PDB file of C-alpha atoms in Angstrom:
ATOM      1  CA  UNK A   1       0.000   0.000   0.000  1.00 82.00           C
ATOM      2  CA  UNK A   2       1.274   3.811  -1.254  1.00 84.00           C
ATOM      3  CA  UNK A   3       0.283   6.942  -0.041  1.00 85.00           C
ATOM      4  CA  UNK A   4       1.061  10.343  -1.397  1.00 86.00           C
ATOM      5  CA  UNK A   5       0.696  14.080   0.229  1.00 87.00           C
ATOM      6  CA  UNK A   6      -1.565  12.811   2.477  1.00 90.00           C
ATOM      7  CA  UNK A   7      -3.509  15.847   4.775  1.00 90.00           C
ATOM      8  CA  UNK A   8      -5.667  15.223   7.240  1.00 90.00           C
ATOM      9  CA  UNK A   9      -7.944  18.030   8.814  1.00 90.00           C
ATOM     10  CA  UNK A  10     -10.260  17.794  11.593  1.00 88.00           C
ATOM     11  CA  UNK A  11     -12.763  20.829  13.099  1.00 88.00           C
ATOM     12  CA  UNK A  12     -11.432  22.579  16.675  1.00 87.00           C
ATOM     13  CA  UNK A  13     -13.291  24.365  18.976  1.00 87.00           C
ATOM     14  CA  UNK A  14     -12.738  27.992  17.209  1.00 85.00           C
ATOM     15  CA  UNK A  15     -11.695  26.679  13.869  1.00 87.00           C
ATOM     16  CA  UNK A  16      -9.764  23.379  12.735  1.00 88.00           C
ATOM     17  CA  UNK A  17      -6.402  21.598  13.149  1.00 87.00           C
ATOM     18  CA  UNK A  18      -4.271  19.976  10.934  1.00 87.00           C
ATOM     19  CA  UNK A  19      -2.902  16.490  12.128  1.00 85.00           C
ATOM     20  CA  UNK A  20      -1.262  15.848   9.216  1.00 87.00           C
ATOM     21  CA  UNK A  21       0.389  17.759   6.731  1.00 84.00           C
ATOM     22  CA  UNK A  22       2.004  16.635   3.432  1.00 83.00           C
ATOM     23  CA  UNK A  23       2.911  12.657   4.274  1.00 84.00           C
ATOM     24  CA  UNK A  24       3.772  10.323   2.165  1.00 84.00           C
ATOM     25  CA  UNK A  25       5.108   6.562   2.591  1.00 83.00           C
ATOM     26  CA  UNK A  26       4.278   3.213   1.680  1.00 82.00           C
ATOM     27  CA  UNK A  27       4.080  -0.323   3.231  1.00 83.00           C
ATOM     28  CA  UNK A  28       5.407  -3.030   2.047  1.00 80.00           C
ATOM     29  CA  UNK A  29       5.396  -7.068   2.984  1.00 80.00           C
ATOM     30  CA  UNK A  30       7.272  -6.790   6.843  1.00 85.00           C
ATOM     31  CA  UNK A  31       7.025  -5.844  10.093  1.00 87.00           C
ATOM     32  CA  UNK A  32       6.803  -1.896  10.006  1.00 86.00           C
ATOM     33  CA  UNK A  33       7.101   0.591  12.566  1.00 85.00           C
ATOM     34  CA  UNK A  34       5.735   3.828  13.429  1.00 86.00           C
ATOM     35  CA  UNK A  35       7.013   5.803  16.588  1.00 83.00           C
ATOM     36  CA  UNK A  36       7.571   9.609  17.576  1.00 79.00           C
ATOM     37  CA  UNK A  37       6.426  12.204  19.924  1.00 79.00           C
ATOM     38  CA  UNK A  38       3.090  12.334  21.877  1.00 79.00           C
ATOM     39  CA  UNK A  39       0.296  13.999  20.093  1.00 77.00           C
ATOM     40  CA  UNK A  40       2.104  13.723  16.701  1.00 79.00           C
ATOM     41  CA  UNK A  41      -0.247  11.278  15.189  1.00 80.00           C
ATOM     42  CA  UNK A  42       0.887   7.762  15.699  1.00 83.00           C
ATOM     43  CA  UNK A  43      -2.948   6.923  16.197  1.00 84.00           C
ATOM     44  CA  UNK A  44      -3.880   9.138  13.066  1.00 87.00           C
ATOM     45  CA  UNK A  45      -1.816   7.974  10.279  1.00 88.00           C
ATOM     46  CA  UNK A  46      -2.712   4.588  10.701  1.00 88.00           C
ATOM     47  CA  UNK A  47      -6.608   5.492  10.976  1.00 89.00           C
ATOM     48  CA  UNK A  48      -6.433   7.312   7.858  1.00 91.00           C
ATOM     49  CA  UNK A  49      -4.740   4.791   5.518  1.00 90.00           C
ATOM     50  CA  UNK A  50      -6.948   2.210   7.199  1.00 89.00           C
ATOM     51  CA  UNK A  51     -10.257   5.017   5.838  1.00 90.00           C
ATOM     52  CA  UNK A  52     -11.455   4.574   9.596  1.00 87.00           C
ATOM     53  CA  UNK A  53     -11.693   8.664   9.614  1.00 86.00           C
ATOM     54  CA  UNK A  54     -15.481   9.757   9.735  1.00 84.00           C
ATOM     55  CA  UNK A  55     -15.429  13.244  10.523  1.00 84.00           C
ATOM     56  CA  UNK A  56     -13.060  16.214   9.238  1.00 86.00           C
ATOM     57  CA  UNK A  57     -11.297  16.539   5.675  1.00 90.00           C
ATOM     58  CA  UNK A  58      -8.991  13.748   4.572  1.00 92.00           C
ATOM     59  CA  UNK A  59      -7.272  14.365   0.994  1.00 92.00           C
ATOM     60  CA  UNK A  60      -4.510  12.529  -0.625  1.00 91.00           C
ATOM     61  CA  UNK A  61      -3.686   9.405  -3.066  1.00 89.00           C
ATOM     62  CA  UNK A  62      -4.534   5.861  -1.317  1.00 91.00           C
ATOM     63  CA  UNK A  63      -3.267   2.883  -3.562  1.00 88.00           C
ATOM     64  CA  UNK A  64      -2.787  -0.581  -3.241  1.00 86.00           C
ATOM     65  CA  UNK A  65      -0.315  -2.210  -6.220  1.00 79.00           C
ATOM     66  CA  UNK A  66      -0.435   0.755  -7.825  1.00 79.00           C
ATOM     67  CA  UNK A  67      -4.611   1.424  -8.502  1.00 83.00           C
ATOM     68  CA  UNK A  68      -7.035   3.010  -6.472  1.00 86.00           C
ATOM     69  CA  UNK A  69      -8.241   1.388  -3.050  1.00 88.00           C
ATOM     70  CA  UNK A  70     -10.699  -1.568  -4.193  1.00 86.00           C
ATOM     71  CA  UNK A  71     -14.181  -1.548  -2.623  1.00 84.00           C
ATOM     72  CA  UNK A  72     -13.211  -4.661  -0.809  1.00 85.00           C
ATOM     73  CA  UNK A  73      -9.979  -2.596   1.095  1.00 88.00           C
ATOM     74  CA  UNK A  74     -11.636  -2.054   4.829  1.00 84.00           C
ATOM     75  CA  UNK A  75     -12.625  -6.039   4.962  1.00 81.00           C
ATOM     76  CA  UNK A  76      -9.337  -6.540   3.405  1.00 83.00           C
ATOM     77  CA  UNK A  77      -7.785  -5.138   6.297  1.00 88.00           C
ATOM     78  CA  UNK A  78      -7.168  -5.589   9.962  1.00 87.00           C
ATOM     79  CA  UNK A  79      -6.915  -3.239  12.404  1.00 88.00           C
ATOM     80  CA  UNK A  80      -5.825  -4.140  15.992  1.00 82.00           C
ATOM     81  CA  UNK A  81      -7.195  -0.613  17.936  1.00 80.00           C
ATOM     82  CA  UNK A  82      -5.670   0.346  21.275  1.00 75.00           C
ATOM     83  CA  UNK A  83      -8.645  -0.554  23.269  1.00 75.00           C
ATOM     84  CA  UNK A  84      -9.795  -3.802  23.546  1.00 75.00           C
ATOM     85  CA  UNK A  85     -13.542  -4.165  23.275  1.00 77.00           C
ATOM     86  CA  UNK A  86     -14.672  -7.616  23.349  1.00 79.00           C
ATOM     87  CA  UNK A  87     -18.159  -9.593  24.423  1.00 82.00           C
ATOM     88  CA  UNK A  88     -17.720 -10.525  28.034  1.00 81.00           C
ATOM     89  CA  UNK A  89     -19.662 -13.756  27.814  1.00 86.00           C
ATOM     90  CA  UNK A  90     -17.481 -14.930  24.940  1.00 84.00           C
ATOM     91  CA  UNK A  91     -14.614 -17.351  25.371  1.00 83.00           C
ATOM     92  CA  UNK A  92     -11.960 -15.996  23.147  1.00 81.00           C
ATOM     93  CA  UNK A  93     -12.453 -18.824  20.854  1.00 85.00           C
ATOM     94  CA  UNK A  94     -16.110 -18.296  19.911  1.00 88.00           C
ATOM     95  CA  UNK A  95     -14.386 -14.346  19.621  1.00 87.00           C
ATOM     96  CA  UNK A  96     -12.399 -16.257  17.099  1.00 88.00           C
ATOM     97  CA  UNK A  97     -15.176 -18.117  15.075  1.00 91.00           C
ATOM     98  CA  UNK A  98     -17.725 -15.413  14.864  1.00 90.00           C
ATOM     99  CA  UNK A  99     -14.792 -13.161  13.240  1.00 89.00           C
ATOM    100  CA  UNK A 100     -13.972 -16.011  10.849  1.00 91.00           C
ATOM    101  CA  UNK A 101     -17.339 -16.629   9.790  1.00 92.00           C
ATOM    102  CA  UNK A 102     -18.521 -12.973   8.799  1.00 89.00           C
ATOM    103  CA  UNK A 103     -15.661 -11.489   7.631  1.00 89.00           C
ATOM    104  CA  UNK A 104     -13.377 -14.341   5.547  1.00 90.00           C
ATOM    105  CA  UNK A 105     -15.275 -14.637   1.854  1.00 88.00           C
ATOM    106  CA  UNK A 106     -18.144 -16.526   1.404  1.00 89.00           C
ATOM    107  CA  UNK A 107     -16.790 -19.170  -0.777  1.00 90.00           C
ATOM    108  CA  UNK A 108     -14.032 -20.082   1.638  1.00 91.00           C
ATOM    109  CA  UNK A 109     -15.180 -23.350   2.846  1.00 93.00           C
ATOM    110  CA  UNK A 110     -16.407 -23.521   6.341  1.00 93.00           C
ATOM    111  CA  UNK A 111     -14.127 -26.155   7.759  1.00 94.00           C
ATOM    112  CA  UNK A 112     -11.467 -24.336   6.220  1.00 93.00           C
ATOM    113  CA  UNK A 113     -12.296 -21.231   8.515  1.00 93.00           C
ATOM    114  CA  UNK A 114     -12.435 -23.264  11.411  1.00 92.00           C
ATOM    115  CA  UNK A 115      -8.924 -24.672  10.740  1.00 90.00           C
ATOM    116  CA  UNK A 116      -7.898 -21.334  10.439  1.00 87.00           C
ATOM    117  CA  UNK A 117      -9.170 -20.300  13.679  1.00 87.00           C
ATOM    118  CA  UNK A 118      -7.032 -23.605  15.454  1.00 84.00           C
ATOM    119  CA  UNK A 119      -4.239 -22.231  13.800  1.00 79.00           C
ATOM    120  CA  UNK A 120      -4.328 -18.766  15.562  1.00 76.00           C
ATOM    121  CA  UNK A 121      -5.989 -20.128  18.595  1.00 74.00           C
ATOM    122  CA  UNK A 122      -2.630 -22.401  19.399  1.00 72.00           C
ATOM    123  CA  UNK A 123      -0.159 -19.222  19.397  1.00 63.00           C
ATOM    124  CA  UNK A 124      -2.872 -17.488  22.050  1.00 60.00           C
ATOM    125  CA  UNK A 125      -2.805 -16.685  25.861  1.00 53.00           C
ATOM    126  CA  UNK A 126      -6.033 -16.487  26.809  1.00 44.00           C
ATOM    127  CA  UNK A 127      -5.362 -14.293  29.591  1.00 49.00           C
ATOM    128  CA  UNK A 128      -4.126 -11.716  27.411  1.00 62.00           C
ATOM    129  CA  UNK A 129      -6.790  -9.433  25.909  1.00 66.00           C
ATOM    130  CA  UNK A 130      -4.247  -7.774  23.523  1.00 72.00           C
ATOM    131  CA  UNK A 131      -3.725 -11.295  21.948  1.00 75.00           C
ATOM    132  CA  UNK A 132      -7.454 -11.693  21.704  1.00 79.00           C
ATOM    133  CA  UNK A 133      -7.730  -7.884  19.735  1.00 81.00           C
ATOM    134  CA  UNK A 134      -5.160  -9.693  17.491  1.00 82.00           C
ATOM    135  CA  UNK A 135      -6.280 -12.648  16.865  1.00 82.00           C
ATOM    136  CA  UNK A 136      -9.781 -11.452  16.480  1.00 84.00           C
ATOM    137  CA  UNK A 137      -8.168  -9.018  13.220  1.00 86.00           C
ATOM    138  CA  UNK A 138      -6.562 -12.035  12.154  1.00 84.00           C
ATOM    139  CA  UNK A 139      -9.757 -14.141  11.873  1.00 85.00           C
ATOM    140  CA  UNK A 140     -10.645 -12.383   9.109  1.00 85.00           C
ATOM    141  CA  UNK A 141      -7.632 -13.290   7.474  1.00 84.00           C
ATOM    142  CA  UNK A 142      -6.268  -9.972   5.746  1.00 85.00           C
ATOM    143  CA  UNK A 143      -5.355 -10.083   2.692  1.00 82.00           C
ATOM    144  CA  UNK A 144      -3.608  -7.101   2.294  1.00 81.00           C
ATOM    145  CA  UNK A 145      -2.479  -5.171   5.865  1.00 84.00           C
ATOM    146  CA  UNK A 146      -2.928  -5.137   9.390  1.00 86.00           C
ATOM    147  CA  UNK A 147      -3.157  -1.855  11.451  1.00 87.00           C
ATOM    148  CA  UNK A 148      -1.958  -2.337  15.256  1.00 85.00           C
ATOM    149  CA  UNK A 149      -2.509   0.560  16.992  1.00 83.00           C
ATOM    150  CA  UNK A 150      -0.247   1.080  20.324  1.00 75.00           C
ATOM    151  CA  UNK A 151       0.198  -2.220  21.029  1.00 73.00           C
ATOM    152  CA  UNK A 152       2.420  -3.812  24.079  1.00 63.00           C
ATOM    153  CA  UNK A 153       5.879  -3.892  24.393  1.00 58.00           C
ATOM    154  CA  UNK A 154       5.810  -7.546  25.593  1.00 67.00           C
ATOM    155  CA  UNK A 155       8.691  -9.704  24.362  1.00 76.00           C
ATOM    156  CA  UNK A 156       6.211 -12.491  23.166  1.00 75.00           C
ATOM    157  CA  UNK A 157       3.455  -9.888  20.991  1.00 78.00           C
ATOM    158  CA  UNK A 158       6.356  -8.798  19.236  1.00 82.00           C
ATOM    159  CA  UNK A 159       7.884 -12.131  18.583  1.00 82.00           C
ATOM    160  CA  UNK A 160       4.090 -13.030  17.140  1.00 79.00           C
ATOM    161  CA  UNK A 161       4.042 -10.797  14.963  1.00 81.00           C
ATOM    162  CA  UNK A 162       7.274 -11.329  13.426  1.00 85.00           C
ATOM    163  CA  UNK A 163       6.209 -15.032  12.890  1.00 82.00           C
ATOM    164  CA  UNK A 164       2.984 -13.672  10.928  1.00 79.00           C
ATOM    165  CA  UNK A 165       5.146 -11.357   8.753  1.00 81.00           C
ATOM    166  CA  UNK A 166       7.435 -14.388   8.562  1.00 81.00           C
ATOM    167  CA  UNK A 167       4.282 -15.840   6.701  1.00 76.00           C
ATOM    168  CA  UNK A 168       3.739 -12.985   4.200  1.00 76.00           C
ATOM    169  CA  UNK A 169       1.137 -10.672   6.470  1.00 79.00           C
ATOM    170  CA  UNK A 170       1.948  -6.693   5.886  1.00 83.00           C
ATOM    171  CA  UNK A 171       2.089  -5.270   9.187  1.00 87.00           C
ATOM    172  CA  UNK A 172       2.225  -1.656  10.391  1.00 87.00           C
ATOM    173  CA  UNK A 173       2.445  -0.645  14.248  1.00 86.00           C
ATOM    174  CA  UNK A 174       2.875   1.888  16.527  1.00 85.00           C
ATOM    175  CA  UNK A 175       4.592   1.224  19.685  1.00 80.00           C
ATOM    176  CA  UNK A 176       6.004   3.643  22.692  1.00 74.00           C
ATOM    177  CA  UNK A 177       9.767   3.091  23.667  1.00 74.00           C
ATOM    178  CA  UNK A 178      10.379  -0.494  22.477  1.00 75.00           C
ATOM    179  CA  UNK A 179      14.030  -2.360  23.959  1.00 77.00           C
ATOM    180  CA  UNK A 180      17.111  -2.704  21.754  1.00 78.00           C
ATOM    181  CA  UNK A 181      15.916  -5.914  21.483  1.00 80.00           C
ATOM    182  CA  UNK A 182      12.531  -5.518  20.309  1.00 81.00           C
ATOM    183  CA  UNK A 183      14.116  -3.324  17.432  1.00 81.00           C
ATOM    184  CA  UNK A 184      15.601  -6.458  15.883  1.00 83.00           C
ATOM    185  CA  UNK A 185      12.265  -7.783  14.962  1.00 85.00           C
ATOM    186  CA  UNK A 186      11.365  -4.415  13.202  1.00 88.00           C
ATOM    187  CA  UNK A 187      11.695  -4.653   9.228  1.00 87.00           C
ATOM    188  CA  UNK A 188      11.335  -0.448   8.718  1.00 84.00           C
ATOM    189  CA  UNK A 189      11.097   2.596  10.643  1.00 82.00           C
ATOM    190  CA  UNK A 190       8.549   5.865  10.402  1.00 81.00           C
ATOM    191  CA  UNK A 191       9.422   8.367  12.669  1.00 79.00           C
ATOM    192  CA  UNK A 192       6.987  11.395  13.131  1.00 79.00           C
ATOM    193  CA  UNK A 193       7.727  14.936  13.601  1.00 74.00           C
ATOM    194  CA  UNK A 194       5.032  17.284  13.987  1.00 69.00           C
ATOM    195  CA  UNK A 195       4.582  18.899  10.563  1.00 55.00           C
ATOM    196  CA  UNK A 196       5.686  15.775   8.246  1.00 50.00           C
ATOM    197  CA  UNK A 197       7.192  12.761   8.425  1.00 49.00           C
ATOM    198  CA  UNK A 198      11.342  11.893   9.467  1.00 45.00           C
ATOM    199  CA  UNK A 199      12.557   9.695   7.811  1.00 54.00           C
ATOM    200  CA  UNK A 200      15.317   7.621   9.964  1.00 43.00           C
ATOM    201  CA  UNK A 201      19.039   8.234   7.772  1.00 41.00           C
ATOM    202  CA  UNK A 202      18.255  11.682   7.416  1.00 38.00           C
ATOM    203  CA  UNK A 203      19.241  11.745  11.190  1.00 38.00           C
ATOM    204  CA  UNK A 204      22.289   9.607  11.266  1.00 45.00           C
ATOM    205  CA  UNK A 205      26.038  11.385  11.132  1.00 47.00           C
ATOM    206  CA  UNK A 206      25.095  14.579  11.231  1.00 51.00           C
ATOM    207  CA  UNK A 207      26.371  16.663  14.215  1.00 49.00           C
ATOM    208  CA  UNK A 208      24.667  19.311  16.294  1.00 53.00           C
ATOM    209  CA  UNK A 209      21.571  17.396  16.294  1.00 52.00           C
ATOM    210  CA  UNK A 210      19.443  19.654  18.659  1.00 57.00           C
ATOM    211  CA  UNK A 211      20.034  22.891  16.298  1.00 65.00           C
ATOM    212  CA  UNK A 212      18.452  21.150  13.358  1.00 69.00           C
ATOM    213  CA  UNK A 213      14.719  21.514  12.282  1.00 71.00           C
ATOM    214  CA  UNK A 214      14.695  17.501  11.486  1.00 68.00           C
ATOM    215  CA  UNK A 215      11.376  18.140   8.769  1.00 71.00           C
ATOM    216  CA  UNK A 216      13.209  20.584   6.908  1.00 75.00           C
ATOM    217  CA  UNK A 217      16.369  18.283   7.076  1.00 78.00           C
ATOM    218  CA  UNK A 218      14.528  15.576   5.870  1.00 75.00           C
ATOM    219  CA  UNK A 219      12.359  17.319   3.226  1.00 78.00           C
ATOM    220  CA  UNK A 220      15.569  18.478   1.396  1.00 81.00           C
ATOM    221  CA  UNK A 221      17.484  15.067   1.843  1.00 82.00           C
ATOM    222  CA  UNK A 222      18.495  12.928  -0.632  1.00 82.00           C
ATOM    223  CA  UNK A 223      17.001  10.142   1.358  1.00 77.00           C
ATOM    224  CA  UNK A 224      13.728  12.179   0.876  1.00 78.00           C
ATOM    225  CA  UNK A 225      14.275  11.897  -2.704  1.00 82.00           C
ATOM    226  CA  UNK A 226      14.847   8.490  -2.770  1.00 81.00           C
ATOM    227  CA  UNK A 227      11.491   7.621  -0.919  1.00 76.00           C
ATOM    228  CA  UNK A 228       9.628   9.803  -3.190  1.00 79.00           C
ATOM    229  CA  UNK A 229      11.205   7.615  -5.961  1.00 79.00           C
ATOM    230  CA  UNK A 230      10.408   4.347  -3.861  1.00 74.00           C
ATOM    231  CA  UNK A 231       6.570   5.194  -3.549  1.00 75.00           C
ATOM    232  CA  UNK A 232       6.390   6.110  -6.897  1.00 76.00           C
ATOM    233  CA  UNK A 233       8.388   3.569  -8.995  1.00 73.00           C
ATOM    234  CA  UNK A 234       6.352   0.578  -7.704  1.00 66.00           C
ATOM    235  CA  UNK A 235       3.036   2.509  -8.740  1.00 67.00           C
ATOM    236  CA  UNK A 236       4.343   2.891 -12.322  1.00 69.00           C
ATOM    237  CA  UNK A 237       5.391  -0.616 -12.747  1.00 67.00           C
ATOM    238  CA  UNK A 238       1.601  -1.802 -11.458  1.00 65.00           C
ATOM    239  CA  UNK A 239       0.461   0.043 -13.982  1.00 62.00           C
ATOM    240  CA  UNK A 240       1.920  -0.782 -16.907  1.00 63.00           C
ATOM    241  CA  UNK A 241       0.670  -4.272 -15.542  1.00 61.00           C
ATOM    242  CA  UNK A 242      -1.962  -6.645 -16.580  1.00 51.00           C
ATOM    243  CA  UNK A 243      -4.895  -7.077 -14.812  1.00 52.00           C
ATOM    244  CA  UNK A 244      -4.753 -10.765 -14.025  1.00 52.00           C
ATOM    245  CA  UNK A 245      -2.378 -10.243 -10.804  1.00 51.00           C
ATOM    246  CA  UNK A 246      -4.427  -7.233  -9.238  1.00 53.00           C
ATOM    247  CA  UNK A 247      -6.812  -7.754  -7.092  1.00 52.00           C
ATOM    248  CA  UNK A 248     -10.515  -8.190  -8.312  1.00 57.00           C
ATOM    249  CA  UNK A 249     -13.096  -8.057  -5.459  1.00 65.00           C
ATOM    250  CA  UNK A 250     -15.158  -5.245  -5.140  1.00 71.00           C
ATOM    251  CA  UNK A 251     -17.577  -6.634  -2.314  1.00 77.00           C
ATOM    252  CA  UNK A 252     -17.847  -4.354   0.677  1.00 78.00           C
ATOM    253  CA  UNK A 253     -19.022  -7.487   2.390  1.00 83.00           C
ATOM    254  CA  UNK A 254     -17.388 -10.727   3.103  1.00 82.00           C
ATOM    255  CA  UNK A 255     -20.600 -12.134   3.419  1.00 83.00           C
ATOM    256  CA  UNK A 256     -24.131 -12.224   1.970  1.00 84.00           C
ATOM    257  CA  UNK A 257     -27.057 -11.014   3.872  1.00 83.00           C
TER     258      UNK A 257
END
């Protein structure tokens, strides 16, 4: 997934705010992530690729292999949110199945979807709600990202999902002060600066660090450049494409009525 000069507006008491200005980036199969400041939009990035923004002004170019979102993008998608709102009276398998069973296409065979389910089921704690946000997302079995949205530090969530990216699943998280260890399981980097987006070698071996305004730094980088290039070179070569590879669903709905 590509986006390009992204800007996302929302109303204010007194007038509106901008919460993001100009950003552009793309995902790509891995284990992405997205840290930076408090209140720089760690939460809001990720909610507006996802299209999970229902109030203000979003504008911007949202792409997936190079065309425009397909109808089918949202269920395509999971997205892990920072609170965990489940059914109390559920165990977290039945949490499981009833994902599986609206959200995974119709035509996927019903014992396949419950096989699925086993699958997840076996690398769950069941004590941990987190894991059960998760898992839920991954139920639906997305074919083309999953959105995790603050999620915990622990040792073992990480290591999870670095075995699903292991298995071809796009992932993109944010995450607050992760170990020196926990970086090792990280594919790519977004850092956030309020006003655009850092991008991580624009920082590296350049002295006085705290005299530098790190956007502008990065906005006339040659690493900038090169991302620009990165977003759009991919985009060109989908295009020039035939159709039989891209992806051809445009149900909102997994399932019928």
């Amino acid at each position: 997934m590509a986006g390009r000069d992204i800007y996302c507006t929302i109303p204010v008491k007194g007038g509106c705010k901008m919460l993001l200005n100009d950003a552009s980036g793309y995902v790509r199969p891995g284990l992405m992530v997205l840290m930076g400041e408090s209140g720089v939009g760690k939460t809001m990035l990720p909610n507006t690729l996802a299209q999970r923004i229902y109030f203000g002004e979003v504008t911007g170019n949202f792409l997936v292999d190079g065309m425009p979102l397909p109808k089918s993008f949202q269920r395509a998608t999971g997205f892990a949110e920072q609170q965990d709102m489940h059914e109390p009276t559920a165990t977290v398998r039945e949490a499981l199945i009833f994902s599986a069973l609206l959200r995974q296409p119709a035509e996927t065979p019903l014992d396949d979807k419950y096989d699925y389910i086993e699958t997840i089921w076996n690398g769950l704690n069941q004590e941990q709600r987190k894991r059960l946000t998760i898992g839920v997302e991954l139920a639906s079995k997305p074919r083309l990202l999953m959105f995790l949205d603050k999620i915990l530090t622990a040792f073992n969530v990480v290591r999870f999902l670095r075995k699903l990216t292991n298995s071809s699943q796009a992932s993109l998280c944010t995450i607050h002060q992760p170990s020196t260890v926990l970086f090792e399981y990280f594919d790519d980097l977004i850092l956030l600066k309020r006003g655009s987006t850092c991008g991580r070698r624009s920082l590296q071996g350049n002295p006085n660090r705290k005299e530098k305004d790190w956007a502008e730094v990065w906005l006339n980088s040659a690493g900038h450049a090169n991302h620009v290039e990165n977003i759009n070179q991919p985009i060109t070569a989908r295009l020039s494409q035939t159709s039989e590879n891209q992806i051809d669903d445009s149900r909102e709905f997994a399932m019928p009525w």
